[in-house]
């Protein structure tokens, strides 16, 4: 049978939600990330993208064999100087 409306776009498939068992450690980590103002979904999405980026970087430079998890990873953070309130100036 022919499509009734050939100009209509096919429905976009959305990925199904991911479910993970929650532990006290997971909830504490999620709470830490959410202190930035992110939603739970944004926090989990960022954490997964962040780890994936680190793994891809480690594999691409040959620090560890492809598709393996490094024993340790570290993050380098550039200091952000924030203005101090007038009553806290030294």
PDB file of C-alpha atoms in Angstrom:
ATOM      1  CA  UNK A   1       0.000   0.000   0.000  1.00  0.00           C
ATOM      2  CA  UNK A   2       1.359   3.427  -0.952  1.00  0.00           C
ATOM      3  CA  UNK A   3       2.075   6.086   1.638  1.00  0.00           C
ATOM      4  CA  UNK A   4      -1.001   8.271   2.108  1.00  0.00           C
ATOM      5  CA  UNK A   5       1.107  11.423   2.483  1.00  0.00           C
ATOM      6  CA  UNK A   6       4.418  11.067   0.612  1.00  0.00           C
ATOM      7  CA  UNK A   7       5.578  14.585   1.620  1.00  0.00           C
ATOM      8  CA  UNK A   8       5.344  13.850   5.328  1.00  0.00           C
ATOM      9  CA  UNK A   9       8.663  13.208   7.061  1.00  0.00           C
ATOM     10  CA  UNK A  10       9.125   9.811   8.637  1.00  0.00           C
ATOM     11  CA  UNK A  11       8.735   9.840  12.408  1.00  0.00           C
ATOM     12  CA  UNK A  12      12.019  10.519  14.192  1.00  0.00           C
ATOM     13  CA  UNK A  13      12.946   7.676  16.473  1.00  0.00           C
ATOM     14  CA  UNK A  14      13.945   8.864  19.893  1.00  0.00           C
ATOM     15  CA  UNK A  15      16.329   6.720  21.897  1.00  0.00           C
ATOM     16  CA  UNK A  16      14.765   4.957  24.817  1.00  0.00           C
ATOM     17  CA  UNK A  17      15.563   6.235  28.318  1.00  0.00           C
ATOM     18  CA  UNK A  18      18.449   4.565  30.119  1.00  0.00           C
ATOM     19  CA  UNK A  19      17.878   3.060  33.517  1.00  0.00           C
ATOM     20  CA  UNK A  20      20.673   2.413  36.005  1.00  0.00           C
ATOM     21  CA  UNK A  21      20.584   0.963  39.503  1.00  0.00           C
ATOM     22  CA  UNK A  22      21.013   3.794  41.990  1.00  0.00           C
ATOM     23  CA  UNK A  23      23.348   3.486  44.935  1.00  0.00           C
ATOM     24  CA  UNK A  24      24.261   5.923  47.680  1.00  0.00           C
ATOM     25  CA  UNK A  25      27.527   6.658  45.848  1.00  0.00           C
ATOM     26  CA  UNK A  26      25.692   7.317  42.567  1.00  0.00           C
ATOM     27  CA  UNK A  27      23.194   9.621  44.275  1.00  0.00           C
ATOM     28  CA  UNK A  28      26.006  11.517  46.038  1.00  0.00           C
ATOM     29  CA  UNK A  29      27.870  11.970  42.749  1.00  0.00           C
ATOM     30  CA  UNK A  30      24.697  13.098  40.994  1.00  0.00           C
ATOM     31  CA  UNK A  31      23.983  15.585  43.784  1.00  0.00           C
ATOM     32  CA  UNK A  32      27.485  17.000  43.386  1.00  0.00           C
ATOM     33  CA  UNK A  33      27.018  17.519  39.643  1.00  0.00           C
ATOM     34  CA  UNK A  34      23.559  19.021  40.156  1.00  0.00           C
ATOM     35  CA  UNK A  35      25.044  21.710  42.445  1.00  0.00           C
ATOM     36  CA  UNK A  36      25.882  23.458  39.156  1.00  0.00           C
ATOM     37  CA  UNK A  37      22.184  23.929  38.473  1.00  0.00           C
ATOM     38  CA  UNK A  38      21.824  21.094  35.972  1.00  0.00           C
ATOM     39  CA  UNK A  39      18.852  18.794  35.850  1.00  0.00           C
ATOM     40  CA  UNK A  40      19.346  15.090  36.580  1.00  0.00           C
ATOM     41  CA  UNK A  41      19.110  14.286  32.880  1.00  0.00           C
ATOM     42  CA  UNK A  42      21.625  16.995  31.933  1.00  0.00           C
ATOM     43  CA  UNK A  43      24.010  15.857  34.676  1.00  0.00           C
ATOM     44  CA  UNK A  44      23.928  12.222  33.559  1.00  0.00           C
ATOM     45  CA  UNK A  45      24.261  13.203  29.902  1.00  0.00           C
ATOM     46  CA  UNK A  46      27.284  15.414  30.654  1.00  0.00           C
ATOM     47  CA  UNK A  47      28.935  12.733  32.795  1.00  0.00           C
ATOM     48  CA  UNK A  48      28.592  10.112  30.057  1.00  0.00           C
ATOM     49  CA  UNK A  49      29.857  12.501  27.358  1.00  0.00           C
ATOM     50  CA  UNK A  50      32.750  13.571  29.611  1.00  0.00           C
ATOM     51  CA  UNK A  51      33.881  10.009  30.299  1.00  0.00           C
ATOM     52  CA  UNK A  52      33.502   9.047  26.637  1.00  0.00           C
ATOM     53  CA  UNK A  53      35.678  11.986  25.619  1.00  0.00           C
ATOM     54  CA  UNK A  54      38.372  10.965  28.113  1.00  0.00           C
ATOM     55  CA  UNK A  55      38.320   7.361  26.947  1.00  0.00           C
ATOM     56  CA  UNK A  56      38.499   8.327  23.266  1.00  0.00           C
ATOM     57  CA  UNK A  57      41.428  10.620  24.034  1.00  0.00           C
ATOM     58  CA  UNK A  58      43.299   7.905  25.961  1.00  0.00           C
ATOM     59  CA  UNK A  59      42.761   5.417  23.136  1.00  0.00           C
ATOM     60  CA  UNK A  60      43.699   7.816  20.354  1.00  0.00           C
ATOM     61  CA  UNK A  61      47.066   8.707  21.908  1.00  0.00           C
ATOM     62  CA  UNK A  62      47.785   5.083  22.750  1.00  0.00           C
ATOM     63  CA  UNK A  63      47.844   5.588  26.512  1.00  0.00           C
ATOM     64  CA  UNK A  64      45.812   2.393  26.867  1.00  0.00           C
ATOM     65  CA  UNK A  65      44.753  -0.237  24.343  1.00  0.00           C
ATOM     66  CA  UNK A  66      41.564   0.505  22.430  1.00  0.00           C
ATOM     67  CA  UNK A  67      38.332  -0.393  24.215  1.00  0.00           C
ATOM     68  CA  UNK A  68      39.969  -0.810  27.621  1.00  0.00           C
ATOM     69  CA  UNK A  69      39.390   1.246  30.757  1.00  0.00           C
ATOM     70  CA  UNK A  70      42.430   3.050  32.166  1.00  0.00           C
ATOM     71  CA  UNK A  71      43.263   2.225  35.779  1.00  0.00           C
ATOM     72  CA  UNK A  72      43.382   5.930  36.579  1.00  0.00           C
ATOM     73  CA  UNK A  73      42.370   9.100  34.793  1.00  0.00           C
ATOM     74  CA  UNK A  74      42.770  12.691  35.863  1.00  0.00           C
ATOM     75  CA  UNK A  75      41.246  15.999  34.970  1.00  0.00           C
ATOM     76  CA  UNK A  76      43.138  19.244  34.595  1.00  0.00           C
ATOM     77  CA  UNK A  77      41.073  22.294  35.456  1.00  0.00           C
ATOM     78  CA  UNK A  78      41.956  25.858  34.618  1.00  0.00           C
ATOM     79  CA  UNK A  79      41.459  28.121  37.635  1.00  0.00           C
ATOM     80  CA  UNK A  80      38.579  30.579  37.355  1.00  0.00           C
ATOM     81  CA  UNK A  81      39.049  33.672  39.434  1.00  0.00           C
ATOM     82  CA  UNK A  82      35.737  34.970  40.644  1.00  0.00           C
ATOM     83  CA  UNK A  83      35.262  38.426  42.079  1.00  0.00           C
ATOM     84  CA  UNK A  84      35.131  38.485  45.882  1.00  0.00           C
ATOM     85  CA  UNK A  85      32.427  40.436  47.699  1.00  0.00           C
ATOM     86  CA  UNK A  86      33.774  43.732  49.094  1.00  0.00           C
ATOM     87  CA  UNK A  87      33.617  42.489  52.691  1.00  0.00           C
ATOM     88  CA  UNK A  88      35.924  39.541  51.858  1.00  0.00           C
ATOM     89  CA  UNK A  89      38.695  41.467  50.110  1.00  0.00           C
ATOM     90  CA  UNK A  90      42.075  41.121  51.765  1.00  0.00           C
TER      91      UNK A  90
END
